[in-house]
Coordinates of C-alpha atoms in Angstrom, one line a residue:
M1 CA 0.0 0.0 0.0
D2 CA 1.4 3.4 -1.0
R3 CA 1.9 5.9 1.8
V4 CA -0.4 8.9 1.4
R5 CA 0.5 11.9 3.5
E6 CA -1.6 15.0 4.0
T7 CA -1.1 17.9 1.6
G8 CA -0.6 21.3 3.2
P9 CA 0.0 22.1 6.8
P10 CA -2.3 20.8 9.5
S11 CA -3.8 24.2 10.2
T12 CA -5.0 24.4 6.6
A13 CA -6.7 21.0 6.8
S14 CA -8.3 21.9 10.1
A15 CA -9.6 25.3 8.8
Q16 CA -11.1 23.6 5.8
A17 CA -12.8 21.0 8.0
A18 CA -14.2 23.8 10.2
R19 CA -15.6 25.6 7.1
E20 CA -17.3 22.4 6.1
L21 CA -19.4 22.5 9.3
Q22 CA -19.6 26.3 9.5
I23 CA -19.3 26.4 13.2
G24 CA -20.3 29.8 14.5
V25 CA -19.5 31.5 11.3
G26 CA -21.7 34.0 9.4
V27 CA -25.4 34.6 9.3
A28 CA -27.9 32.4 7.5
P29 CA -28.7 33.8 4.0
E30 CA -31.8 35.9 3.5
A31 CA -33.0 33.2 1.1
F32 CA -33.5 30.8 4.0
R33 CA -34.8 31.8 7.5
A34 CA -34.7 28.8 9.8
R35 CA -37.8 28.7 11.9
E36 CA -36.5 26.0 14.1
T37 CA -33.6 25.8 16.6
Y38 CA -32.2 22.3 17.0
A39 CA -30.5 20.6 19.9
A40 CA -28.7 17.3 20.2
L41 CA -27.6 15.8 23.5
D42 CA -25.4 12.8 23.9
L43 CA -25.1 11.3 27.4
G44 CA -22.4 8.7 27.3
T45 CA -20.5 6.6 29.9
N46 CA -18.0 9.4 30.5
N47 CA -19.4 12.7 29.0
C48 CA -22.5 14.7 28.7
R49 CA -22.4 16.8 25.5
L50 CA -24.9 19.3 24.1
L51 CA -24.9 21.0 20.7
I52 CA -27.4 23.7 19.6
A53 CA -27.6 24.7 16.0
R54 CA -29.6 26.1 13.2
P55 CA -29.5 25.0 9.5
E56 CA -27.7 27.2 7.1
R57 CA -28.6 26.8 3.4
R58 CA -26.4 27.7 0.5
P59 CA -28.8 27.8 -2.4
R60 CA -26.1 28.2 -5.0
R61 CA -24.1 25.1 -3.9
R62 CA -26.0 21.9 -4.2
G63 CA -25.4 19.4 -1.4
N64 CA -23.4 21.8 0.7
D65 CA -25.9 22.9 3.3
C66 CA -24.5 22.9 6.8
L67 CA -24.9 23.5 10.5
R68 CA -24.5 26.8 12.2
I69 CA -23.6 26.1 15.8
I70 CA -24.9 28.6 18.2
D71 CA -24.1 27.0 21.6
A72 CA -22.4 24.0 23.0
F73 CA -21.7 22.3 26.4
S74 CA -19.5 19.4 27.5
R75 CA -18.8 18.0 30.9
I76 CA -17.2 14.8 32.1
V77 CA -19.7 13.2 34.4
R78 CA -18.5 9.6 34.6
L79 CA -21.9 8.2 34.6
G80 CA -20.5 4.7 34.2
E81 CA -18.0 5.0 37.1
G82 CA -18.0 1.6 38.9
L83 CA -20.7 0.2 36.6
G84 CA -18.6 -2.7 35.5
K85 CA -18.4 -4.1 39.0
A86 CA -21.7 -3.0 40.5
G87 CA -23.9 -3.4 37.4
R88 CA -25.7 -0.2 38.5
I89 CA -25.3 3.5 38.1
S90 CA -24.2 4.9 41.4
E91 CA -26.0 7.6 43.3
A92 CA -23.0 9.9 43.1
A93 CA -22.8 9.5 39.3
I94 CA -26.5 10.2 39.0
E95 CA -26.3 13.4 40.9
R96 CA -23.3 14.6 38.9
T97 CA -25.1 13.8 35.7
I98 CA -28.3 15.5 36.7
A99 CA -26.4 18.6 37.6
A100 CA -24.9 18.7 34.1
L101 CA -28.3 18.0 32.5
D102 CA -29.8 20.9 34.3
I103 CA -27.2 23.2 32.6
C104 CA -28.2 21.6 29.3
R105 CA -31.8 22.3 29.9
E106 CA -31.1 25.9 30.8
K107 CA -29.1 26.4 27.7
M108 CA -31.8 24.9 25.5
E109 CA -34.4 27.2 27.1
A110 CA -32.2 30.2 26.7
R111 CA -31.6 29.5 23.0
G112 CA -35.3 28.8 22.3
V113 CA -34.8 25.2 21.1
T114 CA -37.8 24.0 19.3
R115 CA -36.6 20.6 18.0
S116 CA -34.3 18.2 19.9
R117 CA -33.0 14.7 20.1
L118 CA -31.6 13.7 23.5
V119 CA -30.0 10.2 23.8
A120 CA -28.2 8.0 26.3
T121 CA -25.8 5.3 25.2
Q122 CA -23.8 2.4 26.8
A123 CA -24.0 3.2 30.5
C124 CA -27.8 3.3 30.4
R125 CA -28.0 0.3 28.0
S126 CA -26.0 -1.9 30.4
A127 CA -27.0 -0.7 33.9
A128 CA -29.7 -2.6 35.8
N129 CA -31.1 0.8 36.8
G130 CA -30.8 2.5 33.4
D131 CA -34.5 2.9 32.9
E132 CA -34.9 4.1 36.5
F133 CA -32.2 6.7 35.9
I134 CA -33.9 8.0 32.8
E135 CA -37.1 8.4 34.7
R136 CA -35.3 10.3 37.5
V137 CA -33.8 12.6 34.8
R138 CA -37.3 13.3 33.5
E139 CA -38.7 14.1 36.9
R140 CA -35.8 16.3 38.0
T141 CA -35.1 18.2 34.8
G142 CA -38.0 17.6 32.4
L143 CA -35.6 16.2 29.8
R144 CA -36.7 13.0 28.1
L145 CA -33.7 10.9 27.1
D146 CA -33.9 7.9 24.7
I147 CA -31.6 5.0 25.3
I148 CA -30.5 4.2 21.7
D149 CA -29.2 0.9 20.5
R150 CA -25.7 0.3 19.2
E151 CA -26.5 0.4 15.5
T152 CA -28.2 3.8 15.9
E153 CA -25.2 5.1 17.8
A154 CA -22.9 3.9 15.0
R155 CA -25.1 5.4 12.3
F156 CA -25.3 8.8 14.0
A157 CA -21.5 8.9 14.4
A158 CA -21.0 8.0 10.8
R159 CA -23.4 10.7 9.7
G160 CA -21.8 13.3 11.9
C161 CA -18.2 13.0 10.7
G162 CA -18.5 11.2 7.4
A163 CA -17.9 14.4 5.5
L164 CA -14.3 14.3 6.7
A165 CA -13.5 11.1 4.8
D166 CA -11.2 11.4 1.8
P167 CA -13.5 11.7 -1.2
A168 CA -11.0 9.8 -3.3
A169 CA -10.9 6.8 -1.0
E170 CA -13.0 3.7 -1.9
S171 CA -13.4 2.7 1.7
V172 CA -12.8 4.1 5.2
L173 CA -12.9 2.7 8.7
L174 CA -14.6 5.0 11.1
F175 CA -14.1 4.4 14.8
D176 CA -15.5 6.0 17.9
I177 CA -13.8 5.1 21.2
G178 CA -16.3 5.9 24.0
G179 CA -16.3 5.5 27.7
G180 CA -18.2 2.2 27.8
S181 CA -18.3 1.0 24.2
T182 CA -16.3 1.3 20.9
E183 CA -18.1 1.5 17.6
L184 CA -16.5 0.7 14.2
V185 CA -18.1 1.4 10.9
W186 CA -16.9 0.3 7.5
L187 CA -17.8 3.0 5.0
A188 CA -17.6 2.1 1.3
R189 CA -18.2 4.0 -1.9
E190 CA -20.3 1.6 -4.0
R191 CA -20.7 4.1 -6.9
R192 CA -19.9 7.7 -7.5
N193 CA -22.9 10.0 -7.0
D194 CA -23.6 13.7 -6.8
N195 CA -22.6 14.3 -3.2
G196 CA -19.8 11.8 -2.9
A197 CA -21.5 9.9 0.0
Y198 CA -20.3 6.6 1.4
A199 CA -22.5 3.6 2.0
F200 CA -22.8 2.2 5.6
R201 CA -21.4 -1.2 4.7
A202 CA -20.8 -2.9 8.0
W203 CA -20.5 -2.0 11.7
T204 CA -19.8 -3.4 15.1
S205 CA -20.1 -2.2 18.7
L206 CA -18.1 -3.6 21.5
E207 CA -18.7 -3.3 25.3
L208 CA -15.2 -2.0 25.6
G209 CA -14.3 1.7 26.3
V210 CA -11.8 3.9 28.1
V211 CA -13.7 3.8 31.4
T212 CA -14.3 0.0 31.5
L213 CA -10.7 -0.7 30.4
A214 CA -9.1 1.7 32.8
E215 CA -11.2 0.5 35.7
H216 CA -10.2 -3.1 35.0
F217 CA -6.5 -2.5 34.5
G218 CA -5.9 0.8 36.3
G219 CA -5.3 4.1 34.5
R220 CA -3.1 6.2 36.8
S221 CA 0.1 4.1 36.6
V222 CA 0.3 2.2 33.4
S223 CA 3.4 0.1 32.9
T224 CA 4.5 -1.4 29.6
E225 CA 3.0 -4.7 30.6
I226 CA -0.3 -3.2 31.6
F227 CA -0.5 -1.2 28.4
A228 CA 0.2 -4.4 26.4
A229 CA -2.5 -6.3 28.3
M230 CA -5.0 -3.5 27.6
A231 CA -4.1 -3.5 23.9
Q232 CA -4.3 -7.3 23.7
Q233 CA -7.8 -7.4 25.3
A234 CA -8.9 -4.7 22.8
R235 CA -7.4 -6.7 19.9
E236 CA -9.2 -9.9 20.9
S237 CA -12.5 -8.0 21.0
L238 CA -11.9 -6.4 17.6
T239 CA -10.6 -9.5 15.8
P240 CA -14.0 -11.0 14.7
F241 CA -14.9 -7.7 13.0
A242 CA -11.5 -7.5 11.4
Q243 CA -11.9 -11.0 10.0
R244 CA -15.3 -10.1 8.6
M245 CA -13.8 -7.1 6.8
A246 CA -10.6 -8.9 5.6
N247 CA -11.8 -9.3 2.0
E248 CA -13.2 -5.7 1.7
R249 CA -11.5 -3.7 -1.0
R250 CA -8.9 -1.2 0.2
C251 CA -7.5 1.3 -2.3
P252 CA -4.2 3.1 -1.7
R253 CA -6.1 6.0 -0.1
F254 CA -7.8 3.8 2.5
H255 CA -7.6 5.5 5.9
L256 CA -9.0 5.6 9.4
L257 CA -11.4 8.2 10.6
G258 CA -11.5 8.6 14.4
T259 CA -13.9 10.5 16.6
S260 CA -13.5 10.5 20.3
G261 CA -11.6 12.1 23.2
T262 CA -8.8 9.7 22.7
V263 CA -7.9 10.7 19.1
T264 CA -8.6 14.4 19.7
T265 CA -6.3 14.3 22.7
L266 CA -3.6 12.5 20.7
A267 CA -3.9 15.2 18.0
G268 CA -3.4 18.0 20.5
V269 CA -0.3 16.2 21.9
H270 CA 1.0 15.7 18.4
L271 CA 0.6 19.4 17.6
G272 CA 2.2 20.4 20.9
L273 CA -0.7 22.5 21.9
E274 CA -0.5 24.2 25.3
R275 CA -4.3 24.2 25.5
Y276 CA -6.7 22.1 23.4
N277 CA -7.8 23.9 20.2
R278 CA -10.8 22.4 18.4
W279 CA -10.1 24.5 15.3
R280 CA -6.7 23.0 14.8
V281 CA -7.7 19.4 15.6
D282 CA -10.9 18.9 13.8
G283 CA -10.0 17.6 10.3
L284 CA -6.3 17.1 11.0
W285 CA -4.5 14.3 9.2
M286 CA -2.1 12.3 11.2
S287 CA 0.3 9.8 9.6
D288 CA 0.8 6.4 11.1
D289 CA 4.2 7.5 12.4
D290 CA 2.6 10.7 13.8
A291 CA 0.2 8.6 15.8
S292 CA 2.9 6.2 17.0
R293 CA 5.0 9.2 18.3
A294 CA 2.0 10.8 20.0
I295 CA 1.1 7.6 21.8
M296 CA 4.8 7.1 22.9
R297 CA 4.9 10.7 24.2
L298 CA 1.7 10.0 26.2
R299 CA 3.0 6.7 27.6
A300 CA 6.2 8.4 28.7
M301 CA 4.2 10.9 30.9
N302 CA 3.4 9.9 34.5
F303 CA 0.0 10.6 35.9
E304 CA 0.9 14.1 37.2
E305 CA 2.3 15.1 33.9
R306 CA -0.8 14.0 32.1
V307 CA -2.9 16.0 34.6
A308 CA -0.8 19.1 33.9
N309 CA -1.0 18.7 30.1
G310 CA -3.5 21.2 28.7
C311 CA -4.9 18.7 26.2
I312 CA -5.6 16.1 28.8
G313 CA -6.2 17.5 32.3
P314 CA -7.3 15.8 35.5
Q315 CA -10.5 14.4 34.2
R316 CA -8.9 12.4 31.4
A317 CA -5.5 11.7 32.9
D318 CA -6.5 8.2 34.1
L319 CA -8.4 7.3 30.9
V320 CA -6.3 8.4 28.0
L321 CA -3.9 5.5 27.9
A322 CA -6.7 3.0 27.9
G323 CA -8.0 4.8 24.8
C324 CA -4.5 4.7 23.3
A325 CA -4.5 0.9 23.8
I326 CA -7.8 0.6 21.9
F327 CA -6.4 2.8 19.2
E328 CA -3.3 0.7 18.9
A329 CA -5.4 -2.5 18.5
I330 CA -7.5 -0.8 15.8
R331 CA -4.3 0.3 14.0
G332 CA -2.8 -3.2 14.2
L333 CA -5.9 -4.9 12.8
F334 CA -6.7 -2.2 10.2
P335 CA -3.3 -0.9 9.0
A336 CA -3.6 2.4 7.2
P337 CA -1.0 5.1 6.4
R338 CA -3.0 7.9 7.9
T339 CA -5.9 8.8 10.3
R340 CA -8.1 11.8 10.0
I341 CA -9.2 13.3 13.3
A342 CA -12.8 14.4 13.9
D343 CA -13.9 16.6 16.7
R344 CA -17.5 15.9 15.7
G345 CA -19.7 12.9 15.5
L346 CA -22.8 11.7 17.3
R347 CA -24.4 15.1 18.1
E348 CA -23.7 16.4 14.6
G349 CA -25.2 13.3 13.1
M350 CA -28.4 13.7 15.1
L351 CA -28.7 17.4 14.1
L352 CA -28.2 16.6 10.4
E353 CA -30.8 13.9 10.5
L354 CA -33.3 16.1 12.4
M355 CA -32.9 18.9 9.9
E356 CA -33.1 16.7 6.9
A357 CA -36.3 15.1 8.2
D358 CA -37.8 18.7 8.4
G359 CA -36.5 19.5 4.9
A360 CA -34.3 22.2 6.4
L361 CA -31.2 20.7 4.8
T362 CA -30.5 18.7 1.7
R363 CA -29.1 15.2 2.0
G364 CA -25.3 15.3 1.7
A365 CA -24.7 18.3 4.0

C-alpha cells in the first residue's frame, strides 16, 4: 500500500474542516430563514455533551448545506463509574449527571430550542437501573432521554463525521472510542454519486471503552506490561470484525477516521498545543508515524504530567492511555497510512438527520 500523506499544513486542513461544518460563522442567508432551533444531547458513559444549531442553506451550492452552531456544552460526568463491578449507576454519578443535564436544559431554554434529540448510550444500556435513571432525569429536569441501540449510535457517528472522509478513498474505517463502548463502521463507496457519500457497509459495537478498560487494569500508573495487556484485550474483542472485513477492498487512499476524546487528545499532543484547540484538531490528518510518536509521548508521561497537560487535564488523565491501547489495537488490525481526526460525531449526526427530516437541509450536507 502506498503511503499517502496530508497535503498542506495541519492548520490548513483543520480550517477547511471547520468551514465544512460552518461552526459559529456567518449569518444564515436571507433566502432561508430557519424557523427551528435544534439541539442534540449525547449522554455517554463518561461525558455529557450538548450542541445547539440552526441550519444554514447555501442555495447556489447543491449538497453543501451545513450546521450553524450557536451554543455547546460538554462536561465529564463519569456516569459509568464503577458500573462494570456493581452493574448499576451509582447515586454519586446520578447526581453529577443530573447537575450537568440541568445546565443543558437551561441552555436549551435560553436558546429557544424547538426541536431536539436527547440520547443516552452504553452506560444506560447496560445498567440494571438504566430505565430508573432515565425516569429520574425526566422528573428532575423535564428532559426525556432515549436509550439508543448500538446500531443507531454507530449510524449517528458516521453521519456526523463522514464528511471528513477522503472523497478519493474507496473505503474508510470509522471508529468511535467511547467511555463504555467502541463502535467501528466500514464506509464504502459503491458508486460515484452527486454528493460523494459513502455507504454504511458494516458495523460493530463492543462493550469496551476507556472507562471500562481503565477500571479493570488501572489508569493512573500504566506500565509497559499493563498497556500491552489492555491492547491485547482490545485486539481480541476487535478480531472478529477484522476477520469479517478482511476481504473488503482497500485502495491506496484507504484511511482511518477517528472520533473520540482519545484521538482528539492525541492530535493535541501531536501538535504540541498548550491548550486544546478544536479549530486546529478537527479535520487534522495524522500519519501512522505521527500517531505512534504521539502515543509514545503520552506513555512516557506519568500521571501528574498527564494531569498538567492542557490537552488532557485531571478528568482524562487516568483514561487516555486506555483509549490509546484501543487505538493501537485498531491500527494493528486495520493498518492504514493515515488517520483523520474528527472533533465531531454523534451530536452532529443527530442534528443533520433532524434537519433533513424537516426539509431544512438537503441530504449530503
